[in-house]
């Protein structure tokens, strides 16, 4: 979680290593891991996607996260002003503006999915999902998602909770809780994996998830894998630049980013290891889209001893994970409004939330707008943002100054040259190629 908005005061720095990792992991781990990852894997044919996802995360996303941390810490400012302050009188400030736009668009549909999660937490506590047949579980979700009124009400509750945290300056409290609650979510998912493996046909799900079928490799798979990796790691839009500004100089940027990536990957991987056995055991279509997690998991809870209790805990913990991520999204928009319009924190939070509410309503009324926001943010805006960020790092920052940020306070970073090579050549070239191919595929142009 984010600390006080003024990054200059020393009390705003994370006091412990765990604090820094936990905060960035709080933003990274969210619905992207448990909701988005399995549904995209399902749409893109399973294990081939997973392989690409791992490669991109290691070779592209971790270096970008490190770059964002370094720029944020060097400038000591949130994303909206970090790039402008390091390169005054230039156009690089556009990275901040793009980040605000991306954060705003993601918030608009993210809170709808958070709302569904809260609804499922309440439904589980009320026992309304208990004992439902597989068909009834599927109907339960479709009746919710097809009912804009209910979606809007539950979204407003989640947006309200997010706004309440952001309005207070996101201090202490939620970070403390999430340090306890997130490992608990992790543990619960591990228990669910064990149960899922013993479902009839469960192992077919595991082989769909882990055994690559290269005939399923398409341009879309590659495009989606890169986008999902960016989305899941919260990179390419400046959230991690802002977190970098809270890192202490003595913190090792490379290990911090790697730890966040490992935690983030594990949660996504384990979610897949629960959901795909369920998909095969309960006859769900793996490519059925954004409802996947909601039409599979209630079935497994129905087959677990104390399933209602497990379900209630699981969805509640997922709500917390969603809030720690959506707080980091809203904060980007709030910081921008504060800075550009000189609003106070409360007013900025109110205006940002009302804007998100308005666009959230549009997303809940139209499946198409929802999907466009979902795809365009992860697959288009985040890659553009990431591309500009690495370009900034290698073309605008002197190499020795950039390096010094990684080696501050005697921290050694022996792999700096390899890292710099990745950031200078591999990352921008790969993004460019995948991006151009993906756009052509989106437009239906094949060659
Ligand atoms: N990484 C978050 C998730 O996986 O749910 C989503 C997200 C949060 C994306 C914050 C971007 C961001 F700035």
XYZ file of N, CA and C in Angstrom, residues 201-443:
729
model
N -11.530 -35.712 -13.606
C -11.013 -34.985 -14.785
C -10.139 -33.782 -14.421
N -9.833 -33.647 -13.136
C -9.028 -32.506 -12.699
C -7.682 -32.474 -13.416
N -7.113 -33.667 -13.616
C -5.779 -33.691 -14.231
C -5.810 -33.246 -15.701
N -6.975 -33.407 -16.345
C -7.094 -32.882 -17.721
C -6.917 -31.363 -17.697
N -7.444 -30.762 -16.654
C -7.308 -29.312 -16.504
C -5.850 -28.929 -16.336
N -5.143 -29.717 -15.524
C -3.722 -29.419 -15.310
C -2.954 -29.579 -16.622
N -3.316 -30.586 -17.408
C -2.542 -30.742 -18.653
C -2.889 -29.629 -19.652
N -4.139 -29.166 -19.658
C -4.486 -27.995 -20.484
C -3.612 -26.797 -20.072
N -3.426 -26.670 -18.768
C -2.710 -25.518 -18.217
C -1.190 -25.640 -18.398
N -0.684 -26.891 -18.316
C 0.772 -27.046 -18.284
C 1.401 -27.740 -19.498
N 0.572 -28.386 -20.324
C 1.168 -29.109 -21.454
C 0.950 -28.323 -22.742
N 2.040 -27.771 -23.285
C 1.850 -26.854 -24.423
C 1.397 -27.551 -25.705
N 0.478 -26.900 -26.389
C 0.060 -27.364 -27.707
C 0.392 -26.208 -28.660
N 1.543 -26.362 -29.354
C 2.050 -25.213 -30.106
C 1.196 -24.844 -31.312
N 0.248 -25.734 -31.644
C -0.636 -25.367 -32.759
C -1.567 -24.227 -32.331
N -1.621 -23.987 -31.019
C -2.502 -22.916 -30.536
C -1.798 -21.559 -30.464
N -0.536 -21.545 -30.896
C 0.226 -20.293 -30.817
C -0.192 -19.347 -31.947
N -0.752 -18.200 -31.568
C -1.149 -17.216 -32.574
C -0.594 -15.849 -32.184
N -0.750 -14.904 -33.089
C -0.328 -13.527 -32.787
C -1.054 -13.021 -31.548
N -2.328 -13.384 -31.449
C -3.130 -12.914 -30.314
C -2.579 -13.453 -28.985
N -2.108 -14.707 -29.012
C -1.568 -15.292 -27.774
C -0.382 -14.465 -27.283
N 0.495 -14.114 -28.225
C 1.701 -13.366 -27.866
C 1.320 -11.976 -27.342
N 0.433 -11.351 -28.045
C -0.038 -10.002 -27.701
C -0.677 -10.011 -26.296
N -1.557 -10.992 -26.084
C -2.240 -11.090 -24.794
C -1.280 -11.412 -23.648
N -0.261 -12.254 -23.931
C 0.661 -12.640 -22.865
C 1.451 -11.423 -22.385
N 1.871 -10.596 -23.336
C 2.617 -9.390 -22.948
C 1.696 -8.453 -22.152
N 0.485 -8.244 -22.673
C -0.468 -7.348 -22.003
C -0.804 -7.834 -20.594
N -1.035 -9.147 -20.454
C -1.383 -9.683 -19.138
C -0.217 -9.525 -18.158
N 1.001 -9.717 -18.665
C 2.159 -9.566 -17.792
C 2.261 -8.114 -17.292
N 2.050 -7.153 -18.177
C 2.095 -5.741 -17.778
C 0.980 -5.427 -16.777
N -0.210 -5.914 -17.115
C -1.362 -5.627 -16.253
C -1.125 -6.194 -14.851
N -0.688 -7.448 -14.833
C -0.537 -8.115 -13.548
C 0.551 -7.470 -12.692
N 1.610 -7.005 -13.343
C 2.703 -6.390 -12.580
C 2.462 -4.889 -12.335
N 1.358 -4.360 -12.793
C 1.046 -2.922 -12.643
C 2.137 -2.032 -13.237
N 2.648 -2.400 -14.404
C 3.724 -1.572 -14.977
C 3.287 -0.904 -16.287
N 4.088 0.071 -16.698
C 3.818 0.737 -17.970
C 2.859 1.904 -17.821
N 2.517 2.246 -16.595
C 1.613 3.379 -16.409
C 1.991 4.226 -15.198
N 3.135 3.905 -14.625
C 3.656 4.801 -13.594
C 3.288 4.477 -12.163
N 2.421 3.483 -11.956
C 2.123 3.123 -10.566
C 3.415 2.740 -9.849
N 4.242 1.966 -10.534
C 5.479 1.509 -9.894
C 6.538 2.626 -9.853
N 6.376 3.637 -10.705
C 7.263 4.806 -10.593
C 6.948 5.507 -9.266
N 5.649 5.652 -9.005
C 5.247 6.281 -7.744
C 5.759 5.466 -6.554
N 5.617 4.139 -6.605
C 6.122 3.309 -5.506
C 7.623 3.441 -5.354
N 8.310 3.606 -6.473
C 9.754 3.783 -6.419
C 10.123 5.002 -5.587
N 9.268 6.029 -5.647
C 9.588 7.248 -4.898
C 9.493 7.016 -3.389
N 8.884 5.935 -2.980
C 8.802 5.619 -1.547
C 9.885 4.658 -1.078
N 10.685 4.177 -2.021
C 11.733 3.216 -1.651
C 12.924 3.926 -1.021
N 13.492 3.298 -0.018
C 14.710 3.859 0.575
C 15.893 3.651 -0.364
N 16.883 4.553 -0.231
C 18.065 4.455 -1.097
C 18.831 3.160 -0.858
N 18.730 2.630 0.361
C 19.501 1.432 0.668
C 18.825 0.163 0.150
N 17.611 0.321 -0.354
C 16.864 -0.853 -0.843
C 17.426 -1.325 -2.181
N 17.534 -2.635 -2.319
C 18.023 -3.180 -3.582
C 16.853 -3.286 -4.574
N 16.921 -2.459 -5.621
C 15.810 -2.375 -6.571
C 15.608 -3.703 -7.310
N 16.728 -4.322 -7.696
C 16.607 -5.568 -8.479
C 15.924 -6.663 -7.666
N 16.321 -6.814 -6.407
C 15.690 -7.895 -5.626
C 14.249 -7.546 -5.270
N 13.992 -6.268 -5.006
C 12.607 -5.889 -4.690
C 11.693 -6.243 -5.862
N 12.106 -5.849 -7.083
C 11.265 -6.135 -8.258
C 11.121 -7.645 -8.472
N 12.206 -8.389 -8.263
C 12.114 -9.836 -8.473
C 11.168 -10.477 -7.462
N 11.239 -10.017 -6.212
C 10.337 -10.596 -5.200
C 8.874 -10.318 -5.549
N 8.611 -9.094 -5.980
C 7.224 -8.763 -6.352
C 6.773 -9.672 -7.492
N 7.669 -9.861 -8.478
C 7.300 -10.683 -9.635
C 7.020 -12.127 -9.219
N 7.842 -12.650 -8.300
C 7.643 -14.042 -7.875
C 6.296 -14.192 -7.158
N 6.025 -13.276 -6.234
C 4.751 -13.352 -5.498
C 3.583 -13.248 -6.482
N 3.693 -12.286 -7.382
C 2.610 -12.047 -8.340
C 2.399 -13.283 -9.224
N 3.495 -13.861 -9.665
C 3.372 -15.032 -10.535
C 2.765 -16.212 -9.782
N 3.235 -16.423 -8.557
C 2.733 -17.575 -7.793
C 1.215 -17.509 -7.618
N 0.701 -16.319 -7.308
C -0.749 -16.206 -7.094
C -1.502 -16.507 -8.393
N -0.982 -15.995 -9.512
C -1.643 -16.265 -10.788
C -1.559 -17.750 -11.131
N -0.376 -18.315 -10.959
C -0.163 -19.718 -11.317
C -1.081 -20.633 -10.493
N -1.099 -20.383 -9.188
C -1.933 -21.236 -8.331
C -3.420 -21.056 -8.656
N -3.816 -19.842 -9.012
C -5.223 -19.637 -9.397
C -5.544 -20.477 -10.619
N -4.615 -20.502 -11.558
C -4.811 -21.338 -12.744
C -4.900 -22.806 -12.352
N -4.061 -23.198 -11.385
C -4.033 -24.609 -10.977
C -5.306 -25.016 -10.232
N -6.093 -24.048 -9.764
C -7.393 -24.380 -9.177
C -8.459 -24.348 -10.267
N -8.408 -23.308 -11.078
C -9.531 -23.069 -11.987
C -9.588 -24.081 -13.137
N -8.443 -24.464 -13.702
C -8.534 -25.373 -14.860
C -9.004 -26.789 -14.513
N -8.576 -27.359 -13.384
C -9.211 -28.626 -13.002
C -10.731 -28.463 -12.856
N -11.176 -27.330 -12.293
C -12.626 -27.093 -12.144
C -13.297 -27.000 -13.512
N -12.619 -26.325 -14.451
C -13.176 -26.156 -15.790
C -13.492 -27.532 -16.392
N -12.533 -28.458 -16.232
C -12.731 -29.781 -16.840
C -13.661 -30.656 -16.000
N -13.615 -30.479 -14.696
C -14.477 -31.319 -13.844
C -15.946 -30.925 -13.978
N -16.198 -29.643 -14.166
C -17.602 -29.196 -14.151
C -18.113 -28.809 -15.535
N -17.353 -29.183 -16.554
C -17.826 -28.972 -17.923
C -18.022 -27.514 -18.311
N -17.119 -26.650 -17.818
C -17.212 -25.227 -18.182
C -16.358 -25.003 -19.436
N -16.777 -24.055 -20.286
C -15.980 -23.741 -21.461
C -14.776 -22.872 -21.046
N -13.530 -23.348 -21.269
C -12.378 -22.574 -20.781
C -12.292 -21.181 -21.403
N -12.849 -21.026 -22.619
C -12.720 -19.709 -23.255
C -13.999 -18.902 -23.094
N -14.650 -19.096 -21.958
C -15.933 -18.403 -21.828
C -15.810 -16.942 -21.352
N -14.577 -16.497 -21.101
C -14.366 -15.065 -20.878
C -14.396 -14.634 -19.424
N -14.687 -13.335 -19.185
C -14.508 -12.743 -17.857
C -15.289 -13.398 -16.713
N -16.256 -14.258 -17.016
C -17.005 -14.878 -15.910
C -16.343 -16.141 -15.382
N -15.229 -16.556 -16.012
C -14.668 -17.889 -15.733
C -14.507 -18.212 -14.239
N -13.869 -17.319 -13.505
C -13.619 -17.620 -12.087
C -14.932 -17.758 -11.297
N -15.942 -16.989 -11.716
C -17.203 -16.985 -10.966
C -18.096 -18.186 -11.285
N -17.856 -18.821 -12.433
C -18.697 -19.986 -12.741
C -17.968 -21.299 -12.456
N -16.704 -21.213 -12.023
C -16.003 -22.452 -11.677
C -15.897 -22.622 -10.159
N -15.379 -21.586 -9.478
C -15.037 -21.779 -8.067
C -16.207 -22.146 -7.140
N -17.399 -21.553 -7.318
C -18.479 -21.954 -6.401
C -18.711 -23.472 -6.418
N -18.460 -24.100 -7.574
C -18.645 -25.560 -7.648
C -17.665 -26.306 -6.753
N -16.435 -25.840 -6.741
C -15.449 -26.566 -5.923
C -15.734 -26.341 -4.431
N -16.176 -25.136 -4.093
C -16.530 -24.905 -2.683
C -17.671 -25.824 -2.269
N -18.590 -26.061 -3.199
C -19.723 -26.938 -2.891
C -19.283 -28.370 -2.637
N -18.061 -28.692 -3.059
C -17.592 -30.069 -2.855
C -16.542 -30.166 -1.756
N -16.325 -29.047 -1.048
C -15.311 -29.083 0.019
C -16.001 -29.137 1.369
N -15.408 -29.854 2.345
C -15.962 -29.767 3.695
C -15.838 -28.318 4.171
N -16.826 -27.817 4.824
C -16.893 -26.414 5.275
C -16.747 -25.454 4.083
N -17.327 -25.867 2.957
C -17.190 -25.092 1.728
C -17.697 -23.664 1.849
N -18.796 -23.492 2.572
C -19.364 -22.139 2.688
C -18.391 -21.197 3.401
N -17.754 -21.757 4.436
C -16.787 -20.963 5.188
C -15.586 -20.603 4.297
N -15.091 -21.609 3.590
C -13.963 -21.382 2.682
C -14.318 -20.331 1.628
N -15.507 -20.490 1.040
C -15.922 -19.574 -0.021
C -15.997 -18.152 0.517
N -16.596 -18.002 1.700
C -16.749 -16.657 2.264
C -15.380 -16.021 2.479
N -14.462 -16.806 3.075
C -13.118 -16.284 3.318
C -12.425 -15.929 2.016
N -12.514 -16.857 1.061
C -11.810 -16.654 -0.199
C -12.264 -15.364 -0.879
N -13.575 -15.209 -1.038
C -14.046 -14.015 -1.762
C -13.781 -12.736 -0.958
N -13.842 -12.839 0.377
C -13.530 -11.640 1.171
C -12.066 -11.241 1.008
N -11.185 -12.238 1.021
C -9.759 -11.933 0.856
C -9.488 -11.380 -0.542
N -10.239 -11.885 -1.511
C -10.076 -11.370 -2.871
C -10.550 -9.911 -2.951
N -11.570 -9.595 -2.192
C -12.033 -8.208 -2.119
C -10.899 -7.320 -1.589
N -10.212 -7.797 -0.554
C -9.105 -7.006 0.003
C -7.999 -6.835 -1.049
N -7.680 -7.940 -1.750
C -6.642 -7.859 -2.790
C -7.052 -6.866 -3.872
N -8.342 -6.856 -4.201
C -8.834 -5.930 -5.224
C -8.704 -4.490 -4.735
N -9.009 -4.272 -3.454
C -8.932 -2.888 -2.940
C -7.486 -2.386 -2.939
N -6.542 -3.232 -2.525
C -5.148 -2.750 -2.493
C -4.648 -2.414 -3.901
N -5.221 -3.056 -4.912
C -4.839 -2.699 -6.287
C -5.591 -1.464 -6.762
N -6.896 -1.420 -6.495
C -7.654 -0.295 -7.055
C -7.297 1.014 -6.343
N -6.834 0.907 -5.090
C -6.343 2.104 -4.410
C -5.150 2.685 -5.181
N -4.259 1.796 -5.636
C -3.069 2.298 -6.335
C -3.435 2.897 -7.699
N -4.545 2.436 -8.269
C -5.005 3.023 -9.536
C -5.613 4.402 -9.303
N -6.520 4.458 -8.324
C -7.204 5.733 -8.074
C -6.211 6.805 -7.637
N -5.202 6.368 -6.894
C -4.199 7.313 -6.388
C -3.496 8.062 -7.533
N -3.274 7.368 -8.646
C -2.612 8.011 -9.798
C -3.481 9.167 -10.309
N -4.782 8.909 -10.416
C -5.698 9.940 -10.920
C -5.788 11.086 -9.901
N -5.863 10.720 -8.629
C -5.978 11.740 -7.577
C -4.742 12.637 -7.556
N -3.561 12.019 -7.672
C -2.324 12.815 -7.654
C -2.329 13.822 -8.806
N -2.840 13.385 -9.936
C -2.887 14.275 -11.100
C -3.833 15.445 -10.853
N -5.024 15.148 -10.329
C -5.993 16.225 -10.088
C -5.476 17.210 -9.045
N -4.800 16.657 -8.034
C -4.249 17.533 -6.985
C -3.238 18.499 -7.563
N -2.402 17.941 -8.430
C -1.308 18.722 -8.957
C -1.768 19.713 -10.037
N -2.610 19.216 -10.937
C -2.970 20.061 -12.082
C -4.036 21.081 -11.751
N -4.959 20.697 -10.867
C -6.061 21.622 -10.580
C -5.985 22.194 -9.162
N -4.898 21.842 -8.492
C -4.690 22.323 -7.110
C -5.851 21.939 -6.188
N -6.453 20.784 -6.428
C -7.505 20.308 -5.530
C -6.876 19.775 -4.249
N -7.639 19.816 -3.168
C -7.216 19.119 -1.959
C -7.422 17.621 -2.186
N -6.852 16.794 -1.284
C -6.949 15.339 -1.470
C -8.395 14.854 -1.508
N -9.212 15.399 -0.593
C -10.598 14.911 -0.554
C -11.359 15.262 -1.822
N -11.186 16.505 -2.252
C -11.908 16.934 -3.453
C -11.420 16.140 -4.674
N -10.116 15.955 -4.738
C -9.557 15.208 -5.877
C -10.103 13.783 -5.877
N -10.202 13.180 -4.676
C -10.714 11.806 -4.592
C -12.170 11.755 -5.035
N -12.926 12.755 -4.605
C -14.342 12.783 -4.969
C -14.512 12.900 -6.482
N -13.781 13.850 -7.069
C -13.912 14.061 -8.520
C -13.464 12.814 -9.285
N -12.313 12.238 -8.874
C -11.805 11.042 -9.564
C -12.817 9.897 -9.454
N -13.402 9.732 -8.265
C -14.345 8.622 -8.072
C -15.608 8.837 -8.892
N -16.072 10.089 -8.957
C -17.278 10.340 -9.751
C -17.030 10.054 -11.229
N -15.838 10.434 -11.697
C -15.499 10.135 -13.097
C -15.460 8.629 -13.334
N -14.828 7.912 -12.388
C -14.757 6.444 -12.528
C -16.150 5.838 -12.450
N -16.990 6.429 -11.614
C -18.358 5.914 -11.491
C -19.082 6.054 -12.824
N -18.939 7.226 -13.424
C -19.622 7.481 -14.692
C -19.172 6.467 -15.763
N -17.862 6.311 -15.899
C -17.376 5.376 -16.924
C -17.626 3.921 -16.525
N -17.645 3.680 -15.215
C -17.991 2.337 -14.732
C -19.422 1.992 -15.113
N -20.311 2.976 -15.016
C -21.712 2.735 -15.396
C -21.777 2.369 -16.880
N -21.011 3.112 -17.687
C -20.983 2.771 -19.123
C -20.524 1.330 -19.339
N -19.468 0.930 -18.588
C -18.950 -0.444 -18.742
C -19.990 -1.471 -18.314
N -20.780 -1.127 -17.296
C -21.743 -2.139 -16.842
C -22.953 -2.207 -17.776
N -23.161 -1.148 -18.554
C -24.283 -1.179 -19.498
C -23.904 -1.869 -20.798
N -22.612 -1.855 -21.105
C -22.203 -2.414 -22.390
C -21.004 -3.347 -22.236
N -21.241 -4.592 -22.596
C -20.183 -5.609 -22.594
C -19.039 -5.185 -23.511
N -19.409 -4.499 -24.610
C -18.380 -4.093 -25.572
C -17.461 -3.042 -24.968
N -18.049 -2.051 -24.308
C -17.197 -1.013 -23.706
C -16.292 -1.652 -22.650
N -16.866 -2.550 -21.850
C -16.085 -3.266 -20.831
C -14.869 -3.938 -21.484
N -15.109 -4.703 -22.545
C -14.012 -5.448 -23.183
C -13.015 -4.511 -23.851
N -13.524 -3.436 -24.452
C -12.602 -2.496 -25.105
C -11.672 -1.864 -24.060
N -12.244 -1.438 -22.935
C -11.402 -0.843 -21.876
C -10.384 -1.869 -21.371
N -10.860 -3.106 -21.200
C -10.003 -4.171 -20.675
C -8.845 -4.437 -21.648
N -9.172 -4.604 -22.929
C -8.134 -4.931 -23.902
C -7.217 -3.772 -24.217
N -7.815 -2.600 -24.361
C -7.023 -1.465 -24.812
C -6.022 -1.019 -23.736
N -6.402 -1.155 -22.478
C -5.475 -0.745 -21.422
C -4.290 -1.701 -21.356
N -4.589 -3.011 -21.245
C -3.490 -3.975 -21.072
C -2.667 -4.123 -22.345
N -3.346 -4.211 -23.486
C -2.614 -4.567 -24.707
C -2.098 -3.367 -25.503
N -2.651 -2.192 -25.271
C -2.209 -1.042 -26.065
C -1.548 0.035 -25.185
N -2.324 0.553 -24.209
C -1.788 1.697 -23.458
C -0.596 1.332 -22.574
N -0.666 0.165 -21.907
C 0.466 -0.197 -21.041
C 1.745 -0.477 -21.845
N 1.657 -1.193 -22.983
C 2.884 -1.336 -23.790
C 3.436 0.004 -24.282
N 2.546 0.928 -24.686
C 3.050 2.240 -25.129
C 3.753 2.931 -23.960
N 3.109 2.901 -22.804
C 3.701 3.533 -21.621
C 5.053 2.921 -21.301
N 5.112 1.585 -21.309
C 6.365 0.896 -20.975
C 7.458 1.251 -21.989
N 7.071 1.317 -23.240
C 8.018 1.665 -24.304
C 8.613 3.053 -24.042
N 7.752 3.999 -23.728
C 8.235 5.365 -23.480
C 9.117 5.423 -22.228
N 8.731 4.638 -21.220
C 9.511 4.653 -19.974
C 10.939 4.150 -20.203
N 11.084 3.031 -20.951
C 12.452 2.541 -21.181
C 13.232 3.491 -22.103
N 12.518 4.082 -23.046
C 13.179 5.061 -23.918
C 13.703 6.239 -23.093
N 12.874 6.673 -22.176
C 13.268 7.770 -21.293
C 14.540 7.381 -20.519
N 14.514 6.177 -19.966
C 15.632 5.743 -19.112
C 16.946 5.685 -19.887
N 16.904 5.205 -21.128
C 18.185 5.052 -21.834
C 18.573 6.271 -22.660
N 17.597 7.073 -23.066
C 17.961 8.221 -23.905
C 17.994 9.542 -23.158
N 17.295 9.594 -22.068
C 17.248 10.877 -21.383
C 18.151 10.882 -20.149
N 18.204 9.741 -19.457
C 19.047 9.700 -18.258
C 20.464 9.278 -18.650
N 21.477 10.001 -18.141
C 22.843 9.539 -18.393
C 23.032 8.147 -17.772
N 23.769 7.283 -18.496
C 23.899 5.889 -18.049
C 24.459 5.777 -16.624
N 25.465 6.600 -16.320
C 26.056 6.445 -14.983
C 25.113 6.901 -13.874
N 24.269 7.883 -14.207
C 23.283 8.306 -13.188
C 22.237 7.221 -12.972
N 21.846 6.603 -14.068
C 20.867 5.514 -13.994
C 21.455 4.375 -13.163
N 22.704 4.027 -13.467
C 23.370 2.945 -12.750
C 23.492 3.270 -11.257
N 23.836 4.540 -10.993
C 24.038 4.935 -9.592
C 22.778 4.688 -8.761
N 21.625 4.803 -9.402
C 20.373 4.600 -8.676
C 20.246 3.154 -8.185
N 20.804 2.229 -8.966
C 20.739 0.814 -8.567
C 21.817 0.471 -7.547
N 22.882 1.293 -7.549
C 24.011 0.936 -6.688
C 24.174 1.922 -5.535
N 23.079 2.616 -5.223
C 23.142 3.588 -4.121
C 23.447 2.856 -2.814
N 24.104 3.561 -1.900
C 24.365 3.022 -0.563
C 25.088 1.684 -0.587
N 26.014 1.544 -1.538
C 26.845 0.342 -1.544
C 26.146 -0.925 -2.001
N 24.913 -0.811 -2.494
C 24.255 -2.008 -3.039
C 25.001 -2.380 -4.321
N 25.301 -3.673 -4.493
C 26.008 -3.981 -5.746
C 25.047 -4.594 -6.759
N 25.232 -4.218 -8.008
C 24.375 -4.744 -9.071
C 25.286 -5.140 -10.219
N 25.850 -6.359 -10.077
C 26.854 -6.803 -11.035
C 26.285 -7.043 -12.428
N 24.992 -7.303 -12.468
C 24.392 -7.599 -13.783
C 23.898 -6.338 -14.492
N 24.368 -5.171 -14.013
C 23.827 -3.936 -14.594
C 23.945 -3.901 -16.116
N 25.102 -4.314 -16.641
C 25.272 -4.207 -18.102
C 24.291 -5.082 -18.875
N 24.060 -6.288 -18.346
C 23.086 -7.175 -19.004
C 21.693 -6.548 -18.917
N 21.391 -6.020 -17.741
C 20.098 -5.364 -17.545
C 19.950 -4.179 -18.511
N 21.024 -3.396 -18.628
C 20.963 -2.206 -19.482
C 20.759 -2.597 -20.949
N 21.386 -3.707 -21.312
C 21.210 -4.201 -22.681
C 19.731 -4.547 -22.928
N 19.158 -5.240 -21.948
C 17.736 -5.599 -22.082
C 16.878 -4.350 -22.245
N 17.133 -3.377 -21.364
C 16.295 -2.178 -21.368
C 16.513 -1.351 -22.636
N 17.754 -1.330 -23.105
C 18.050 -0.485 -24.255
C 17.585 -1.109 -25.576
N 17.783 -2.425 -25.692
C 17.452 -3.051 -26.984
C 16.275 -4.016 -26.910
N 16.438 -5.048 -26.081
C 15.458 -6.137 -26.122
C 14.041 -5.643 -25.816
N 13.894 -4.911 -24.704
C 12.540 -4.515 -24.284
C 11.833 -3.669 -25.355
N 12.454 -2.562 -25.818
C 11.708 -1.757 -26.803
C 11.462 -2.488 -28.116
N 12.436 -3.283 -28.556
C 12.249 -3.967 -29.853
C 11.139 -5.006 -29.752
N 11.175 -5.798 -28.681
C 10.131 -6.821 -28.508
C 8.752 -6.154 -28.400
N 8.667 -5.102 -27.604
C 7.357 -4.433 -27.460
C 6.875 -3.949 -28.831
N 7.787 -3.344 -29.561
C 7.417 -2.777 -30.858
C 6.896 -3.856 -31.808
N 7.626 -4.967 -31.875
C 7.228 -6.028 -32.820
C 5.869 -6.616 -32.412
N 5.754 -6.965 -31.127
C 4.512 -7.605 -30.676
C 3.340 -6.640 -30.831
N 3.622 -5.399 -30.517
C 2.592 -4.377 -30.567
C 2.090 -4.185 -32.008
N 3.045 -4.050 -32.938
C 2.656 -3.834 -34.339
C 1.873 -5.031 -34.868
N 2.362 -6.244 -34.554
C 1.657 -7.452 -34.986
C 0.261 -7.535 -34.400
N 0.200 -7.216 -33.098
C -1.079 -7.305 -32.393
C -2.095 -6.328 -32.959
N -1.635 -5.118 -33.259
C -2.553 -4.112 -33.798
C -3.073 -4.575 -35.163
N -2.160 -5.114 -35.979
C -2.586 -5.606 -37.291
C -3.615 -6.724 -37.110
N -3.360 -7.604 -36.127
C -4.299 -8.715 -35.902
C -5.649 -8.166 -35.433
N -5.595 -7.159 -34.548
C -6.847 -6.559 -34.044
C -7.663 -5.971 -35.195
N -6.930 -5.392 -36.139
C -7.616 -4.772 -37.294
C -7.998 -5.814 -38.337
